[in-house]
CSV table of C-alpha atoms and ligand atoms in Angstrom, one decimal:
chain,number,residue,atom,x,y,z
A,764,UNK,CA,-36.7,-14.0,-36.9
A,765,UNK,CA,-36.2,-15.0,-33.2
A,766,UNK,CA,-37.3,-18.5,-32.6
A,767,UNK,CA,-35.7,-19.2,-28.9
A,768,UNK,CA,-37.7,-18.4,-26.3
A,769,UNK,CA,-36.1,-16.4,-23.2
A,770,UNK,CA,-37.1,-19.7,-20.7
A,771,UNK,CA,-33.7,-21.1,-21.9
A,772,UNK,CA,-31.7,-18.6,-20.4
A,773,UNK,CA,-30.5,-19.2,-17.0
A,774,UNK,CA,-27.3,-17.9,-14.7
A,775,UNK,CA,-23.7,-19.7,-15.7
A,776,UNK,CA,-22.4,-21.7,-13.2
A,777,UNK,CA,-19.0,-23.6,-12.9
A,778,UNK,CA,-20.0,-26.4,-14.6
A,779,UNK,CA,-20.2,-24.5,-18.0
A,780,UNK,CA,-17.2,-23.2,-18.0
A,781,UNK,CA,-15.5,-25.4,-20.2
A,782,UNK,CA,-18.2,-25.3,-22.8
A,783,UNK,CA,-18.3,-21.6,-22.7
A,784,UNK,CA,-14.3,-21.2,-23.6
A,785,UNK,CA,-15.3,-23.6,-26.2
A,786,UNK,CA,-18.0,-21.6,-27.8
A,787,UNK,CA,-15.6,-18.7,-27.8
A,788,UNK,CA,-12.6,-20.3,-29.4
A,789,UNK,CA,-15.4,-21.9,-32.3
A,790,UNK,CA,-16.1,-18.5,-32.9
A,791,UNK,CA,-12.4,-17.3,-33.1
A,792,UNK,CA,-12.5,-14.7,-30.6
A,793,UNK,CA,-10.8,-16.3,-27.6
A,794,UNK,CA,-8.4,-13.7,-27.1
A,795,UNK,CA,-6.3,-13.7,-24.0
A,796,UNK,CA,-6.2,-16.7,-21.2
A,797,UNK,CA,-6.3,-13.3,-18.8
A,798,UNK,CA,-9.8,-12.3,-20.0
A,799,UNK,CA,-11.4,-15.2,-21.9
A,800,UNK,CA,-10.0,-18.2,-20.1
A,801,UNK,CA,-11.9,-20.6,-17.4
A,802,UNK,CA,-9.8,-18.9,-14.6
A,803,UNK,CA,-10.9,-15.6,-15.3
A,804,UNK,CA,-14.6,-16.6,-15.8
A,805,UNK,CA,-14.5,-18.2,-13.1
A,806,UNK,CA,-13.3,-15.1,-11.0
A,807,UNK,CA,-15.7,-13.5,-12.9
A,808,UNK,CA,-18.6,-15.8,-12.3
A,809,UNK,CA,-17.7,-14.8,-8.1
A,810,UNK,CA,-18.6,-11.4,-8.2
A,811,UNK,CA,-22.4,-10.4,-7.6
A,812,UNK,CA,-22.5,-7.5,-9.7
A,813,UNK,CA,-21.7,-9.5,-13.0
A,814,UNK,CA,-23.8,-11.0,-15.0
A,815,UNK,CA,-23.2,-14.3,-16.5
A,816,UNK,CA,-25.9,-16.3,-18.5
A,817,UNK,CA,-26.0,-19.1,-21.0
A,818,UNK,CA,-28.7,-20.3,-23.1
A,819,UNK,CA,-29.4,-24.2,-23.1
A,820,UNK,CA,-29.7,-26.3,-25.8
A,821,UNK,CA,-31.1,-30.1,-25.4
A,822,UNK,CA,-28.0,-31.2,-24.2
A,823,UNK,CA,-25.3,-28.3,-24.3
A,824,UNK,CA,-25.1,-24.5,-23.7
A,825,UNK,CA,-26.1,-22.7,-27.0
A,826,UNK,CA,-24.4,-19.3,-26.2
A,827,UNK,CA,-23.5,-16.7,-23.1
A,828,UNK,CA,-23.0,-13.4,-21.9
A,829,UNK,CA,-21.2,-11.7,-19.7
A,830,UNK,CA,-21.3,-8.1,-18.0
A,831,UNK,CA,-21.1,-5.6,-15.7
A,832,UNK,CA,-22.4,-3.2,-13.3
A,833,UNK,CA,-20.2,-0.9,-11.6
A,834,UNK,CA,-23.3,0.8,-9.4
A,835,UNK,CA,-23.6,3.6,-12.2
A,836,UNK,CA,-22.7,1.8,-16.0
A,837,UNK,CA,-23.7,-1.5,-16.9
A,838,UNK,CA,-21.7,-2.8,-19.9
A,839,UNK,CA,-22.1,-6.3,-21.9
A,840,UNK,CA,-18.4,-7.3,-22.1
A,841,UNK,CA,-18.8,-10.3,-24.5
A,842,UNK,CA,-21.6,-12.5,-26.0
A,843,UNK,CA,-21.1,-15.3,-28.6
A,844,UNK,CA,-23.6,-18.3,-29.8
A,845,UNK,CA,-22.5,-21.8,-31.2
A,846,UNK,CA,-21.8,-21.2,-34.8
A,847,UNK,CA,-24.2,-24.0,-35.6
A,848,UNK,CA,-27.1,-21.9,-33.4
A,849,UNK,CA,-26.7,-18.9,-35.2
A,850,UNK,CA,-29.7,-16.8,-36.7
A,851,UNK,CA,-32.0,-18.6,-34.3
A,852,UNK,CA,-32.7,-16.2,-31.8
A,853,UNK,CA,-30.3,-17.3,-29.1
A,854,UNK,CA,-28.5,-14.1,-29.2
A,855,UNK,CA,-31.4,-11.8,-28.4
A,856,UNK,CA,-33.0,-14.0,-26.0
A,857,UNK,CA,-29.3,-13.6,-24.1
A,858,UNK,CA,-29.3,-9.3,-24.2
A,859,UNK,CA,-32.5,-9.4,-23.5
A,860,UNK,CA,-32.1,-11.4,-20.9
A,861,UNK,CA,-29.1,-9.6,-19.4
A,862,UNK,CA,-30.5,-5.9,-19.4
A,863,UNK,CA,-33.7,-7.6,-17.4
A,864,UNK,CA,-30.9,-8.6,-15.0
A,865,UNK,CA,-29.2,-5.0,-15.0
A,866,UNK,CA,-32.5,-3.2,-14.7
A,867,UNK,CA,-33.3,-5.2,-11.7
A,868,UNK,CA,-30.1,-3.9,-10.6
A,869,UNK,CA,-30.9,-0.3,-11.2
A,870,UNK,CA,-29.1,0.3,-14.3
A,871,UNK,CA,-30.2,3.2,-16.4
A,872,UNK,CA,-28.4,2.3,-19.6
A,873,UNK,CA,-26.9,-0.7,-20.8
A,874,UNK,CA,-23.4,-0.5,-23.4
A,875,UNK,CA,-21.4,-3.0,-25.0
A,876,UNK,CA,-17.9,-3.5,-26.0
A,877,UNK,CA,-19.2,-4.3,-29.2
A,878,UNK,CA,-16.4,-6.8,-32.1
A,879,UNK,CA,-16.6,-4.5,-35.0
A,880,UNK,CA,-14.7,-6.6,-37.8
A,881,UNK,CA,-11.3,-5.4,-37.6
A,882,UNK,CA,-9.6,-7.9,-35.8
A,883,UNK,CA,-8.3,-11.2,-38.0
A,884,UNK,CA,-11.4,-13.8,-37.8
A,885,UNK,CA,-13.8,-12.0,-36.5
A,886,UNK,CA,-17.2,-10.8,-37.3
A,887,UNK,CA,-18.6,-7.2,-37.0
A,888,UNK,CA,-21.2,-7.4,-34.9
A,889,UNK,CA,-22.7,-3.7,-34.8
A,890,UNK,CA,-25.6,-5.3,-36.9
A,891,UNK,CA,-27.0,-7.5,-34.4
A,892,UNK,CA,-26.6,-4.6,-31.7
A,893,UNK,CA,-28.0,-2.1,-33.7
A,894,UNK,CA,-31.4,-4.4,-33.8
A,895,UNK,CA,-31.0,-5.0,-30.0
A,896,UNK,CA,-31.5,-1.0,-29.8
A,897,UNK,CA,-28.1,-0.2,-29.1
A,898,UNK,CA,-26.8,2.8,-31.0
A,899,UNK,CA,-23.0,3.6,-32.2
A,900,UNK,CA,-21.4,6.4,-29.7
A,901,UNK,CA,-18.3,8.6,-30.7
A,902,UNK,CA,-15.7,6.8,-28.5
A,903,UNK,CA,-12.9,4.3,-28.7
A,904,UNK,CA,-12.2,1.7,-26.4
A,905,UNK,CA,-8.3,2.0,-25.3
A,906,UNK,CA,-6.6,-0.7,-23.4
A,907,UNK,CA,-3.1,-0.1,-21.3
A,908,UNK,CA,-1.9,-3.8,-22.2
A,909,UNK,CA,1.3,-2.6,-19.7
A,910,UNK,CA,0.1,-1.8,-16.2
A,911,UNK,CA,2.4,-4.4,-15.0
A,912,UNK,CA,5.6,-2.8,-14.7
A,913,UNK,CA,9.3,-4.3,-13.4
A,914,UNK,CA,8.7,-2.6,-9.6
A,915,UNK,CA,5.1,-4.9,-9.4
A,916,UNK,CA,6.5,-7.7,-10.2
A,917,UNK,CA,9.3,-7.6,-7.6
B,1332,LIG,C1,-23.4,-11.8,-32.9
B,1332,LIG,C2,-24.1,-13.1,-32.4
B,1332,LIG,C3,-24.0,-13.1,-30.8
B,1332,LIG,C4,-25.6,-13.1,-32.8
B,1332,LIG,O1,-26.2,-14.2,-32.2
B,1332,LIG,P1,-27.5,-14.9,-33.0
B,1332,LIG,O2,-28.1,-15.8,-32.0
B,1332,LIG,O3,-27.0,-15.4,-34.2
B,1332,LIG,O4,-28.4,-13.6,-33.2
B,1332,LIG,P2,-30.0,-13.6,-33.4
B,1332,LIG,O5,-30.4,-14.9,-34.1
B,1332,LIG,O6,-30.7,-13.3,-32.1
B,1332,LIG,O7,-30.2,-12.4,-34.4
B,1332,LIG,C5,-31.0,-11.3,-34.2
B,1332,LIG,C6,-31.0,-10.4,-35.4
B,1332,LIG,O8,-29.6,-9.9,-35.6
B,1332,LIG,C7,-29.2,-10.2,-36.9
B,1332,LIG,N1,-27.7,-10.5,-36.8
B,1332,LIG,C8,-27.1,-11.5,-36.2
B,1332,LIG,N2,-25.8,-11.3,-36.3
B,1332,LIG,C9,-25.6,-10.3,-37.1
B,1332,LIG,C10,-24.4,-9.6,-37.6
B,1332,LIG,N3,-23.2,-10.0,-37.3
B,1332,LIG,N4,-24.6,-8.5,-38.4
B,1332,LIG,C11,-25.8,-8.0,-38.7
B,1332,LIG,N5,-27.0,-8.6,-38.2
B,1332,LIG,C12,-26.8,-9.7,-37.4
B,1332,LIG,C13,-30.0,-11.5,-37.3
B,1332,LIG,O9,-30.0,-11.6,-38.7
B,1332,LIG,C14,-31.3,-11.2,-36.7
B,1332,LIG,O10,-32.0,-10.3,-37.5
B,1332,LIG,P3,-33.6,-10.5,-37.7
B,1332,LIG,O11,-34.2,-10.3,-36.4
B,1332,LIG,O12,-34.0,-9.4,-38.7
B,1332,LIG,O13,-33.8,-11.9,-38.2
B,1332,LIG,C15,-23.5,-14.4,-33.0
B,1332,LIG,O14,-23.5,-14.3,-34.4
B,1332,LIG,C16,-22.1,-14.7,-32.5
B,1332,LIG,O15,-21.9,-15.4,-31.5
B,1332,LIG,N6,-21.1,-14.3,-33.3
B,1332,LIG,C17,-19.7,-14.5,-33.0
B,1332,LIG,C18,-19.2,-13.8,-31.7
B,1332,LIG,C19,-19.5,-12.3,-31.8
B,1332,LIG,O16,-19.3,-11.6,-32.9
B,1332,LIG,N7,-19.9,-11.7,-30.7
B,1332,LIG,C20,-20.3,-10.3,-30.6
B,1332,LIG,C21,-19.2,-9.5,-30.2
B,1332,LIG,S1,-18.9,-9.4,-28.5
C-alpha cells in the first residue's frame, strides 16, 4: 500500500550526506568506506549522469537512491529507507522517481544491483523489485576486489 507521495522526492545534495551513510549503516548494509562512504557519495553526487535522490521526512531524509547512466545502461546501484519508514511507500516513490530521471535521460531500460539475502544482515530485496516491474535476469554480478596491484601503487 504506497502512502508517500512522489512530491517528497528531490535531488541529494551535500548536506545529506551524513544522514544518508546513516540510513545505510541502520540498515546494515554499509559495506565499504570506498563505495558507501560520504567521500565517495560525494564524488558521486559530482557527476551529472548519476542520479542521487532522497525522500524527505518532516524533519530528516526518509530514504535515497543512487544510479547510473553510462549513455547506453542505466543501473540503480543502491536504495535503502529508514527502518522506521518502511512499508510506507517511500521506496517506490524513490524508483519511481529515479527511472523518471533516467527516461529524461534517454534510457531504454532501467537494472538494479539488487541485495538478495545472502550477505550476513541483510534483507533480500528481489520482492520489492519484482513489484517495481523489475524481472530476475540469468547473470551474476562479479567484482575484481584487486585491480590495485604493487606497480600502481608505486
Ligand atoms: C527494500 C526497501 C528499499 C523497500 O522500501 P519500502 O519503502 O519499505 O518499500 P515500499 O513501502 O515502497 O514497498 C512497496 C512494496 O514492496 C513490498 N516490499 C518491500 N520490501 C520488500 C521485501 N524486502 N521483500 C518483498 N516485498 C517487499 C512492500 O510490502 C510493498 O508491497 P505492497 O505494494 O503490496 O504493499 C527497504 O525495505 C530497505 O531500505 N531495505 C534495506 C536496504 C535494502 O535491502 N535495499 C535494497 C537493496 S539495494
Amino acid at each position: 500500500m504506497t502512502t508517500q507521495s512522489n512530491t517528497g522526492i528531490r535531488r541529494a545534495t551535500f548536506d545529506d550526506l551524513d544522514a544518508v551513510v546513516d540510513i545505510t549503516k541502520a540498515n546494515k548494509h554499509y559495506w565499504t568506506p570506498e563505495v558507501d562512504g560520504k567521500e565517495a557519495l560525494a564524488r558521486f553526487l559530482e557527476r551529472n549522469s548519476n542520479v542521487f535522490l532522497v525522500s524527505d521526512g518532516e524533519s530528516e531524509i526518509l530514504g535515497f537512491i543512487v544510479g547510473s547512466w553510462d549513455g547506453a545502461r542505466a543501473i540503480i546501484h543502491k536504495i535503502s529507507v529508514r527502518p522506521d519508514a518502511h512499508g510506507q511507500g517511500v521506496g517506490t516513490c524513490l524508483v519511481e522517481s529515479a527511472i523518471d530521471e533516467f527516461k529524461e535521460m534517454g534510457a531504454p531500460t532501467v537494472g538494479v544491483t539488487a541485495a538478495d539475502g545472502a550477505r550476513e544482515g541483510e534483507n533480500d530485496s528481489t520482492g520489492f523489485w519484482n513489484k517495481a516491474g523489475f524481472r530476475l535476469i540469468p547473470a551474476k554480478l562479479m567484482i575484481n576486489f584487486d585491480i590495485w596491484d604493487d606497480e600502481d601503487e608505486n
